Coordinates of C-alpha atoms in Angstrom, one line a residue:
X1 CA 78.9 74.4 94.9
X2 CA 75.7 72.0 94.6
X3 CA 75.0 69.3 92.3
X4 CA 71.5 69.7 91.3
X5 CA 68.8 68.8 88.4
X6 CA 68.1 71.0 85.7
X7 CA 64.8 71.1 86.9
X8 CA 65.9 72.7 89.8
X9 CA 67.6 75.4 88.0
X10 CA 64.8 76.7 86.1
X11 CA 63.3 77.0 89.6
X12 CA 66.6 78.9 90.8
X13 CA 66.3 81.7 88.0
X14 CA 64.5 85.0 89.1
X15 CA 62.5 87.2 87.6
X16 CA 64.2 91.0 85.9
X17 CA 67.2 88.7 86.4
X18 CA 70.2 89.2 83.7
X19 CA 71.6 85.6 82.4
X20 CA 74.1 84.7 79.7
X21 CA 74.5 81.7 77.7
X22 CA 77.8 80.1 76.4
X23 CA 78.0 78.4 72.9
X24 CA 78.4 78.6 69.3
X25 CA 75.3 77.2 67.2
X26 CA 75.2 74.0 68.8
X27 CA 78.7 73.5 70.8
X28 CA 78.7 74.2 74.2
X29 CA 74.9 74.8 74.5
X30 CA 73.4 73.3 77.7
X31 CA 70.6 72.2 76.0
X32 CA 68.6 70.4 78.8
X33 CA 69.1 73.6 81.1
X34 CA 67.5 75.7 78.6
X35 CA 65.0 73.0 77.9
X36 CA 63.6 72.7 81.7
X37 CA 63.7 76.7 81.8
X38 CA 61.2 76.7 78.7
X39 CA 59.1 74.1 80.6
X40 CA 58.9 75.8 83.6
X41 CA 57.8 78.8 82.2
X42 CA 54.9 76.9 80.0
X43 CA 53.6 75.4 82.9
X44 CA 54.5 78.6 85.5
X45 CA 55.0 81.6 83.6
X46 CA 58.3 82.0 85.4
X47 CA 60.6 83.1 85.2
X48 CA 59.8 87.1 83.8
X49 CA 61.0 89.7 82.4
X50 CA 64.8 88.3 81.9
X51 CA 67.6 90.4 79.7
X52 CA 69.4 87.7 78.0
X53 CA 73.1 88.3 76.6
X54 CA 75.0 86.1 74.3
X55 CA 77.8 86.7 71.8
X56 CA 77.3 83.6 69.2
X57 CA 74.3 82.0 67.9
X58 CA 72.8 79.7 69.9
X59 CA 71.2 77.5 67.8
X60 CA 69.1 74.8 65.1
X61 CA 67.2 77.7 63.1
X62 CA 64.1 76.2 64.4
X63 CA 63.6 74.9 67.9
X64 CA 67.1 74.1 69.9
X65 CA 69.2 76.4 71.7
X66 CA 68.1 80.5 72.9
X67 CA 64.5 79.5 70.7
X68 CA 63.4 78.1 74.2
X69 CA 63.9 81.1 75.8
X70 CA 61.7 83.0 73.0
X71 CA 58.4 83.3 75.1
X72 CA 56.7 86.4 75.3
X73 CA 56.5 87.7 78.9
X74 CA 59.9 85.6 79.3
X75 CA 62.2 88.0 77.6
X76 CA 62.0 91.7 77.9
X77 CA 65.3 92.6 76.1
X78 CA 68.4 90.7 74.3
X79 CA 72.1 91.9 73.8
X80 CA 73.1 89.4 71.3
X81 CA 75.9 88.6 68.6
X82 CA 74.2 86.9 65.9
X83 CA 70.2 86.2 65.3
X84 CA 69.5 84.0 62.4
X85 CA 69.8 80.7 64.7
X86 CA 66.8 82.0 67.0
X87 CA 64.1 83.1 64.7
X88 CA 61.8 83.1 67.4
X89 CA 63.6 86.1 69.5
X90 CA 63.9 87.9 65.7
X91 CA 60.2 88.1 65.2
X92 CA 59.5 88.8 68.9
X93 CA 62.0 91.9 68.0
X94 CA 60.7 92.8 64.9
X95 CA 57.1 92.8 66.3
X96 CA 58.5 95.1 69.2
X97 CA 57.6 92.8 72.1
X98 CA 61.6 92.7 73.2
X99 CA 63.8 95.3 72.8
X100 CA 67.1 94.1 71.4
X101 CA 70.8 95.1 70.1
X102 CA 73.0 93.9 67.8
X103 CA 76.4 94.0 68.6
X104 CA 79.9 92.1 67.2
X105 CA 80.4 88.8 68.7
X106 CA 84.2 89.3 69.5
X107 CA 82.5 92.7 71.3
X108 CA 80.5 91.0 73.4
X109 CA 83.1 88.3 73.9
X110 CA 85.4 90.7 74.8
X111 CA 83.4 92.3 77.4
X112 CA 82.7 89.1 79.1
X113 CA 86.2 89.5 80.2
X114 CA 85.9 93.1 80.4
X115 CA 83.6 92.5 83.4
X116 CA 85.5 90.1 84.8
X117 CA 87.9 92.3 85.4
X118 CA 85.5 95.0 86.9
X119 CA 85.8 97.5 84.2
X120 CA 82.4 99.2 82.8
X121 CA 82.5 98.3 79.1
X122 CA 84.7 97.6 76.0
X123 CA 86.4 100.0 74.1
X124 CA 87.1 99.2 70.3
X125 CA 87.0 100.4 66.8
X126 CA 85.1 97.8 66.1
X127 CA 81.9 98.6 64.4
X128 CA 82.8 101.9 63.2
X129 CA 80.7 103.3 60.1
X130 CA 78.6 100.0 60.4
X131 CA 74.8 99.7 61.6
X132 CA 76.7 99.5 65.2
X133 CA 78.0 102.8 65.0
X134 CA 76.3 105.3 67.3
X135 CA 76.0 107.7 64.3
X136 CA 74.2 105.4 62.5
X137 CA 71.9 102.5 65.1
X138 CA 73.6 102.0 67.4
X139 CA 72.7 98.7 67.2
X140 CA 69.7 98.5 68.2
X141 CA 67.1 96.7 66.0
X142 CA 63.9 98.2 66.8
X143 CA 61.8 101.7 67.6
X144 CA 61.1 100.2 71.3
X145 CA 64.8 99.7 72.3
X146 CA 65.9 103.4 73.2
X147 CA 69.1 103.4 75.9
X148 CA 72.1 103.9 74.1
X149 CA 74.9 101.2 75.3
X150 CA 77.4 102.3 72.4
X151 CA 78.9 105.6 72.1
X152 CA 81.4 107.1 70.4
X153 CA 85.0 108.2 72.4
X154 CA 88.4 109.7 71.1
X155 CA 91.4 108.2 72.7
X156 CA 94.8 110.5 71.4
X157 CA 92.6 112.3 69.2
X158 CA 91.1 108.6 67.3
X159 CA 87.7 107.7 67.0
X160 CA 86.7 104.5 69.1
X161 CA 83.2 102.9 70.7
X162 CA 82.3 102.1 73.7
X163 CA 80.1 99.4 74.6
X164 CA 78.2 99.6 77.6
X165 CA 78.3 96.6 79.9
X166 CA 75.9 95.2 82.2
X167 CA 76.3 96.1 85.4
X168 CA 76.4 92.2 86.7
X169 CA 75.5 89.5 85.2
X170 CA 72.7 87.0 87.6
X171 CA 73.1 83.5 86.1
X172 CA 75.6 82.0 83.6
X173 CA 74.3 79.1 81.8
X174 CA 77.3 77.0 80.3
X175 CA 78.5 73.3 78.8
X176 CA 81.4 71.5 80.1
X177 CA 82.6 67.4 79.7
X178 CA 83.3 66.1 83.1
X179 CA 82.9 68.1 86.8
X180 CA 84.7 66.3 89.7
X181 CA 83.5 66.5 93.3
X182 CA 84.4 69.5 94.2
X183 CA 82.8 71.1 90.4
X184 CA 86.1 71.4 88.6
X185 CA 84.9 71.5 84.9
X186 CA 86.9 69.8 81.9
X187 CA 86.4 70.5 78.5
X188 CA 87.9 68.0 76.7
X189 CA 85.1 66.9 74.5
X190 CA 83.7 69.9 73.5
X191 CA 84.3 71.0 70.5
X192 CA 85.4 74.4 71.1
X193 CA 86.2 76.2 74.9
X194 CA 84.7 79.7 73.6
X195 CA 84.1 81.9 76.1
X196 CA 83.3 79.8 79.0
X197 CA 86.0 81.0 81.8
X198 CA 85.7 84.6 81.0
X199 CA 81.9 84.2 81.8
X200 CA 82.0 82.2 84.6
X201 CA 84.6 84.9 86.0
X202 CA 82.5 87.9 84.7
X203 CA 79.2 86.6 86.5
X204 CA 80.7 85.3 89.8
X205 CA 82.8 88.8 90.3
X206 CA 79.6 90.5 89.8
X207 CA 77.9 88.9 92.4
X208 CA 76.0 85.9 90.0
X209 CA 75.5 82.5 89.6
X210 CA 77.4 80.1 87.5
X211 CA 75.4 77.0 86.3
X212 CA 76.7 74.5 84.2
X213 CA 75.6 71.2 82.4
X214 CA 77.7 68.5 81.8
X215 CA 78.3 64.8 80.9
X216 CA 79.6 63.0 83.7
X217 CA 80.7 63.5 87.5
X218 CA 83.6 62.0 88.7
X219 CA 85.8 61.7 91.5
X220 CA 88.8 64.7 93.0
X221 CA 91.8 64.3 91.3
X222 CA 90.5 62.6 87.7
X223 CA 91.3 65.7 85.9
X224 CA 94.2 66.9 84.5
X225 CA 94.3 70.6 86.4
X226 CA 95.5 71.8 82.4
X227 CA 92.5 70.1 81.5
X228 CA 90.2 72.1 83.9
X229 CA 88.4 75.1 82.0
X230 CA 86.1 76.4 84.6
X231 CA 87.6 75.8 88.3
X232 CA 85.2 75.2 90.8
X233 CA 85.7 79.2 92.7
X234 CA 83.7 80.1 89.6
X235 CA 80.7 77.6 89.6
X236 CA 77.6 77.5 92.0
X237 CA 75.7 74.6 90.6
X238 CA 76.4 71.1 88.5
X239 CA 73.7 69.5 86.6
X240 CA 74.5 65.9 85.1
X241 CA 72.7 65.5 81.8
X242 CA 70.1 62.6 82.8
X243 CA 69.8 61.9 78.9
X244 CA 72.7 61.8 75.8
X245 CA 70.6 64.2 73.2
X246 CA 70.4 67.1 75.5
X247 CA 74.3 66.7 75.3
X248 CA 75.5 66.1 71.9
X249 CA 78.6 67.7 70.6
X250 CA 76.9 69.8 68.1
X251 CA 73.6 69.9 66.8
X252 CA 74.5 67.7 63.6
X253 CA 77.1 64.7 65.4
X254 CA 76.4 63.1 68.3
X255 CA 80.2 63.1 69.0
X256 CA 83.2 63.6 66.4
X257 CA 86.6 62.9 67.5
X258 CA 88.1 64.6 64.9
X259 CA 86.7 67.7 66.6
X260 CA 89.1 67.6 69.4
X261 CA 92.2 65.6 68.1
X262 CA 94.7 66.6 66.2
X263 CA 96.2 63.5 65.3
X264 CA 93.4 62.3 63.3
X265 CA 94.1 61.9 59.5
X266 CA 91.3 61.0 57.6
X267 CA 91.5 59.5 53.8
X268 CA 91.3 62.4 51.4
X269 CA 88.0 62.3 49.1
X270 CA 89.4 61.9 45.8
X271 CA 85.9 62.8 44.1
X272 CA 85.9 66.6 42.9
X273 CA 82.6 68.6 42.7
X274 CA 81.3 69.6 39.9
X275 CA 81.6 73.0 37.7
X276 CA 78.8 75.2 39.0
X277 CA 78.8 78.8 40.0
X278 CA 80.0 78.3 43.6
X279 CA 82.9 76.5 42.4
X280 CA 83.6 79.3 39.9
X281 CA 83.7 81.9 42.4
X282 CA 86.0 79.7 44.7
X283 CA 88.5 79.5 42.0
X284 CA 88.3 83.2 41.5
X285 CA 88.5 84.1 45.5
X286 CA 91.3 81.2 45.7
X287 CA 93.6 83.1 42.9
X288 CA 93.7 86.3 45.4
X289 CA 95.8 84.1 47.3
X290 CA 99.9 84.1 47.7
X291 CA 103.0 82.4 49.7
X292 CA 102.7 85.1 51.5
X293 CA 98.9 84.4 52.9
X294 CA 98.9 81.7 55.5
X295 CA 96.3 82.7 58.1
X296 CA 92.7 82.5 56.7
X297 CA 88.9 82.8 57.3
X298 CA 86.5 81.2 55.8
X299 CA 83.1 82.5 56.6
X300 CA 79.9 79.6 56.5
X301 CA 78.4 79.1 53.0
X302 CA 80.0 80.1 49.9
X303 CA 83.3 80.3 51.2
X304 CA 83.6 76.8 52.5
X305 CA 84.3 76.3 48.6
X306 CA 87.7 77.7 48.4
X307 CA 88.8 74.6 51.1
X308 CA 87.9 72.5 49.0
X309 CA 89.7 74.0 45.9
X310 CA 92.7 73.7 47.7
X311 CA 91.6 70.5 48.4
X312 CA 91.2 69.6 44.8
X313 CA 94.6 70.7 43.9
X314 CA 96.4 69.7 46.4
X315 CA 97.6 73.0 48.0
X316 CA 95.5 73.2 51.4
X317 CA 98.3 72.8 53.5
X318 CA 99.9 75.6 52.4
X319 CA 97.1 78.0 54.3
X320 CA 95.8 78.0 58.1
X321 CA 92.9 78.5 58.4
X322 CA 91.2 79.6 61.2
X323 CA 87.0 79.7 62.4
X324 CA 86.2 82.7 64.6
X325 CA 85.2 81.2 67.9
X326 CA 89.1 79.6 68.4
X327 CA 89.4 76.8 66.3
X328 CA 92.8 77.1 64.3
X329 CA 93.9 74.6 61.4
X330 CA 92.5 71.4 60.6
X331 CA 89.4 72.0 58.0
X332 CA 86.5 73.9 59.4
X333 CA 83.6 72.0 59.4
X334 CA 79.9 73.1 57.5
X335 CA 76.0 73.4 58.7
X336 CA 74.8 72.6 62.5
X337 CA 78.8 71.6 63.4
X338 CA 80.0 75.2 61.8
X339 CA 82.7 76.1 64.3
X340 CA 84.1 73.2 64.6
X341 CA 87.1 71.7 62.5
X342 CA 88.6 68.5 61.7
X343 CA 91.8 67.7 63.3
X344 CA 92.2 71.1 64.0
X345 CA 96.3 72.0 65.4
X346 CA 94.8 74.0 68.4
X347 CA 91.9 75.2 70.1
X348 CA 91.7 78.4 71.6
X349 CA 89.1 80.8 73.5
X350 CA 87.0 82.8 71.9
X351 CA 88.0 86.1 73.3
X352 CA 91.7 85.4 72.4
X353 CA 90.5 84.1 68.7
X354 CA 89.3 87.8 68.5
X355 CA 92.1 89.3 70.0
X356 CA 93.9 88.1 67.2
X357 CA 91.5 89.3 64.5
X358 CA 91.2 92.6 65.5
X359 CA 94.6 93.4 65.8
X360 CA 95.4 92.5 62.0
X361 CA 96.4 89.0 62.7
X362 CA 94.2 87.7 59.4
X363 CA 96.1 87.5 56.1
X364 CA 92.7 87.0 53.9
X365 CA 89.5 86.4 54.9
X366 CA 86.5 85.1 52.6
X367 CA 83.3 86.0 53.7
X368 CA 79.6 85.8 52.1
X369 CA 78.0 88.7 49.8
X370 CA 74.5 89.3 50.6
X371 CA 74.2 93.0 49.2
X372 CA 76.1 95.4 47.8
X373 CA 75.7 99.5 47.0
X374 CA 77.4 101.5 44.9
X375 CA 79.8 103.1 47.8
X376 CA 81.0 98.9 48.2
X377 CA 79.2 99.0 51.6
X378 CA 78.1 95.1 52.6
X379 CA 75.2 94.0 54.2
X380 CA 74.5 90.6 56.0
X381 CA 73.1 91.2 58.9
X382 CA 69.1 92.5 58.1
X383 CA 66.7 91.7 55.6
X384 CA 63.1 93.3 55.3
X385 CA 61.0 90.5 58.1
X386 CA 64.6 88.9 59.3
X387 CA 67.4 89.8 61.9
X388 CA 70.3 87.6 60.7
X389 CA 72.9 89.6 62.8
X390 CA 76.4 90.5 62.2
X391 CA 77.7 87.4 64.0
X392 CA 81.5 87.9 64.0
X393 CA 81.4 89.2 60.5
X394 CA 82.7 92.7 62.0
X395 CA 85.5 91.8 63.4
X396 CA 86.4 89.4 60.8
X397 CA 86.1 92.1 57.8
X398 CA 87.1 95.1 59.4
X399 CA 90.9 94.5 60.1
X400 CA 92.0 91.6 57.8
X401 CA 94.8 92.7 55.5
X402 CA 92.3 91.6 52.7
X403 CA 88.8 90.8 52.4
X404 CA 87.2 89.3 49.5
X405 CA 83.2 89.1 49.5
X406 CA 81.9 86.2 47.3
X407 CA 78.2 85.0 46.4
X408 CA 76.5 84.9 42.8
X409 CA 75.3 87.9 41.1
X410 CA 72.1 87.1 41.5
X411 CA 69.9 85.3 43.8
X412 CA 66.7 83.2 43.6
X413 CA 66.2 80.5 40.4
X414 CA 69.7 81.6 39.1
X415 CA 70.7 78.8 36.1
X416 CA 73.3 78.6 35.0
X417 CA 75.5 76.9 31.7
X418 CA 78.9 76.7 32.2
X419 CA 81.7 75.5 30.0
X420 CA 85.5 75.8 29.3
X421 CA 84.7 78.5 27.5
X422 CA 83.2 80.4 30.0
X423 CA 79.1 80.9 31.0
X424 CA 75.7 81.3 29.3
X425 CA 72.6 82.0 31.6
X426 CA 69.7 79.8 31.2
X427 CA 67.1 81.4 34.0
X428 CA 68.4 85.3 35.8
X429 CA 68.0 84.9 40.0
X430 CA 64.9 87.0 40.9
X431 CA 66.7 89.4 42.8
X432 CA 69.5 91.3 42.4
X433 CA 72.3 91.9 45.5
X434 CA 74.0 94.7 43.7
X435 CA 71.6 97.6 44.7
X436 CA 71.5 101.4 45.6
X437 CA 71.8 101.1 49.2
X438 CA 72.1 98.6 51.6
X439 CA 69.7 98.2 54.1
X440 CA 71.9 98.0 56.6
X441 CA 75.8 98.9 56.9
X442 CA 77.7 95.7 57.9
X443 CA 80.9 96.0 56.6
X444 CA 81.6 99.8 56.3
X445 CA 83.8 100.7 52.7
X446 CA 84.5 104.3 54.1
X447 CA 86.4 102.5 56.8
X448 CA 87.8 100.0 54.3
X449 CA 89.2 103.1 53.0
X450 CA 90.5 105.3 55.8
X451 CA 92.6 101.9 56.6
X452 CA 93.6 101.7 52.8
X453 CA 92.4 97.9 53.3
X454 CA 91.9 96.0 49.9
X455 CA 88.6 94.9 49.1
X456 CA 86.9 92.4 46.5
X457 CA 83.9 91.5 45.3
X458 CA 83.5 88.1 43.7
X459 CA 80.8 86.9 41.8
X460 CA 80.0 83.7 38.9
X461 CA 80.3 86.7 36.1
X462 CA 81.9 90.0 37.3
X463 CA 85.1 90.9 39.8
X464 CA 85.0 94.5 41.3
X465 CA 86.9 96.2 43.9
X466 CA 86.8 98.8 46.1
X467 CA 88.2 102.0 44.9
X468 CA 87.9 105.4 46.4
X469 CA 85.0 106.5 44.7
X470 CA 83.1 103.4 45.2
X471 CA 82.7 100.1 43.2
X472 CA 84.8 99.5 40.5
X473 CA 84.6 96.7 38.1
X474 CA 87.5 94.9 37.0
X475 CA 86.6 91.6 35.2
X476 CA 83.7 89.9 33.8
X477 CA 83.2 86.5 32.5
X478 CA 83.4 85.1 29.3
X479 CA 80.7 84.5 27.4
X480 CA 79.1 87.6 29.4
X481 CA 77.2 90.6 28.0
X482 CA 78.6 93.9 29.6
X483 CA 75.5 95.6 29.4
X484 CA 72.7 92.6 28.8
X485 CA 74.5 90.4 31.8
X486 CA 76.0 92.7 34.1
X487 CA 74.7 96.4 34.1
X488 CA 71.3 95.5 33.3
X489 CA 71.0 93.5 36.5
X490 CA 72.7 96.2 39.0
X491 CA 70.5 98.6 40.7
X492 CA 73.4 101.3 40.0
X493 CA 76.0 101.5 37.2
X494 CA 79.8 100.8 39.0
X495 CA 83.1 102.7 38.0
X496 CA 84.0 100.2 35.1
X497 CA 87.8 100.1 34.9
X498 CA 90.1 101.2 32.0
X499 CA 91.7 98.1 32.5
X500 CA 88.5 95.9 32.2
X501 CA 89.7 92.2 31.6
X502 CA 88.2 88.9 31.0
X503 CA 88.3 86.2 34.2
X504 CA 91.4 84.0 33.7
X505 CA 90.1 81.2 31.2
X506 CA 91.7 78.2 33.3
X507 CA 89.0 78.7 36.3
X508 CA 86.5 77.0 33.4
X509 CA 88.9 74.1 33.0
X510 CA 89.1 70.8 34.9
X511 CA 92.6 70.6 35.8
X512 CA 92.3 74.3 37.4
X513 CA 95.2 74.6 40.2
X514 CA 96.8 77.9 42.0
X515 CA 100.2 79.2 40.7
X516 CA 101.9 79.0 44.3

């Protein structure tokens, strides 16, 4: 184990090497690591031809986190988890300059440890009838990528995938707090642990390099050994951050120590939002909810607004909820600090978090609508010019006990008027999300259905589920036009219910509160 610069590092990295990154958006990025392996390759054009793998996003949307890796000549191919936070590597796919695959991020989580424990890939149902499906792309997300690394298996006569792993990994580039002499790594002010030990164990077992950034050094013996997440047999070299913003918790705070203490209360904002369409559907998703649901997902966007119904009436400590890379309790937090949570009641790794999910563990989860088709297939992942990614949106929606998919009806310039007797609409959105077909398969409804999982679809105007002949509507707004509102802005015309009913009239009032 050496202590060295992160100039040094970028130096250290070979060319056709394999390396993996740890984090999730901003946590547990080494930022300044990736920042002197950018520089080095502006000024030296090394190092080449890398295959990069990574189950979470890593990073701003614009310039922090895997966007300085996105270099052509760089990069020759990425196995990653979620897109949308590197924009760069998208359009380098998209253009076919990389070859690239989209897989879940509790897949490729998972066979972090798989590797780790010398096995040759992950075996899961994970993915099945999605985009990730070998039947389907396999995930791959362009014409040049051509090696298939998923393929379908039976196991006592059931239909599984297997995902191909690498056959070593060369260099692991990870976060942690504090590294004592001898390059024990603590992780107490990171926000989340992820999947730092399983890498760090994956890469050293097949013959890599471990390399990670932290805070401070300090002396044998300062650490807790339960407070050591990478021991020193897995790291090769230490670089101590020479400057704070290369280092910051997330890519929003600086550092929160709500973050990473439980003990934390902070003074309850007593101001309510106001009565727009996001808070309709929030009420509408929240009334799915029972005694009997305690362990929840909230997935980032419109589904951070059922929190804060809760909130509003008083009930959010009736639920757990839970944020995919192993924060559990406390309130998830929102933008560049998603996957964090305030005052959460544990922290847990990544691999494990997913464990949990994809063995049913999940009571509800609440997770965005992008588009929907007629069969009640989702899609989230790819739009026309962009490779969003599926993130952990796989494993989350595949084996909850029930899913409900909110967003509005429409999207783009959507206006709305909204009283306590129900909505008018001022200006339509410019595009509609209910449409023939999706143009990927995200969340798979044949599935959905082989697992007899329920399934809702949640929307400012109209409520459908998932029946076995597709869509089916169940409720609409009032004040809504079935035809003029509804029909007239869906690409396809959904089973419409014997039963059709108007959305429960106390979601349009201001004293709105769940019957618990």
């Amino acid at each position: 184990m050496k202590f060295i610069s992160a100039k040094e590092v970028a130096k250290k990295i070979e060319n056709n090497s394999i390396v993996a990154t740890g984090g999730f958006v901003g946590i547990g990025v080494a930022e300044e690591v990736l920042t002197e392996i950018e520089n080095h390759f502006l000024e030296n054009k090394l190092p080449n031809n890398l295959t990069l793998i990574y189950a979470a996003g890593q990073g701003d949307g614009k310039t922090k986190g895997l966007n300085h890796l996105a270099h052509e000549g760089m990069i020759n191919k990425v196995i990653g988890g979620h897109w949308g936070l590197s924009p760069k590597l998208g359009t380098m796919a998209l253009e076919n300059k990389i070859q690239g695959y989209n897989l879940p991020q509790g897949v490729i989580s998972h066979m972090f440890r798989d590797l780790a424990a010398g096995k040759k890939g992950t075996v899961s149902k994970i993915g099945l009838g999605t985009f990730v499906d070998p039947q389907l792309q396999g995930g791959k997300v362009n014409d040049i990528t051509k090696e298939d690394i998923v393929k379908e298996i039976f196991i006592e006569d059931e239909r599984h995938l297997y995902f191909k792993a690498p056959k070593k990994i060369d260099f692991a580039i990870l976060r942690g707090t504090l590294s004592d002499e001898e390059g024990n790594i603590s992780l107490e002010k990171e926000a989340l642990t992820l999947e730092s030990l399983a890498l760090a164990m994956a890469t050293k077992n097949s013959g890599g390099k471990v390399i990670v950034q932290v805070e401070k050094k300090v002396k044998n013996g300062s650490i807790n050994p339960k407070l050591v997440g990478i021991p020193s047999i897995f790291v090769d070299y230490i670089v101590v951050c020479t400057d704070n913003k290369f280092h910051h918790q997330t890519f929003a705070t600086e550092y929160d120590e709500t973050f990473v203490n439980s003990n934390i209360v902070l003074a309850a904002n007593k101001e309510k939002s106001k009565l727009d369409e996001r808070k309709i559907i929030a009420r509408r998703c929240a009334m799915f909810l029972t005694k009997d649901d305690k362990i929840l997902n909230y997935g980032i966007g419109m589904p951070e607004g059922i929190a804060e119904v809760l909130r509003d009436g008083n009930q959010e400590e009736m639920f757990i909820p839970t944020v995919e890379p192993g924060a559990i309790g406390g309130t998830p937090a929102g933008g560049l600090s998603f996957g964090a949570s305030v005052s959460p009641q544990a922290i847990i790794d990544q691999p494990y978090q997913f464990d949990f999910y994809d063995g049913g563990g999940l009571d509800t989860a609440f997770l965005g609508l992008a588009q929907c088709d007629s069969n009640g297939d989702i899609n989230v992942s790819k739009f026309g010019p962009k490779i969003a990614g599926c993130g952990g949106f796989i494993n989350i929606s595949q084996n909850s006990k029930r899913v409900v998919f909110c967003g509005t009806f429409t999207a783009g310039g959507l206006k709305l008027n909204i009283t306590e007797n129900g909505i008018e609409i001022l200006s339509e959105g410019k595009s509609k999300k209910f449409i023939k077909q999706v143009e990927q398969i995200t969340f798979s409804s044949k599935t959905a259905n082989q697992n007899n999982q329920p399934v809702y679809y949640v929307t400012e105007r109209a409520v459908f589920k998932l029946s076995k002949n597709g869509l089916e509507l169940i409720e609409i707004a009032p004040g809504m036009d079935l035809e003029k509102d509804i029909l007239n802005n869906m690409e396809f015309k959904p089973i419409i219910s014997e039963q059709l009913k108007i959305m429960d009239m106390k979601i349009f009032k201001d004293d709105f509160k769940l019957d618990l």
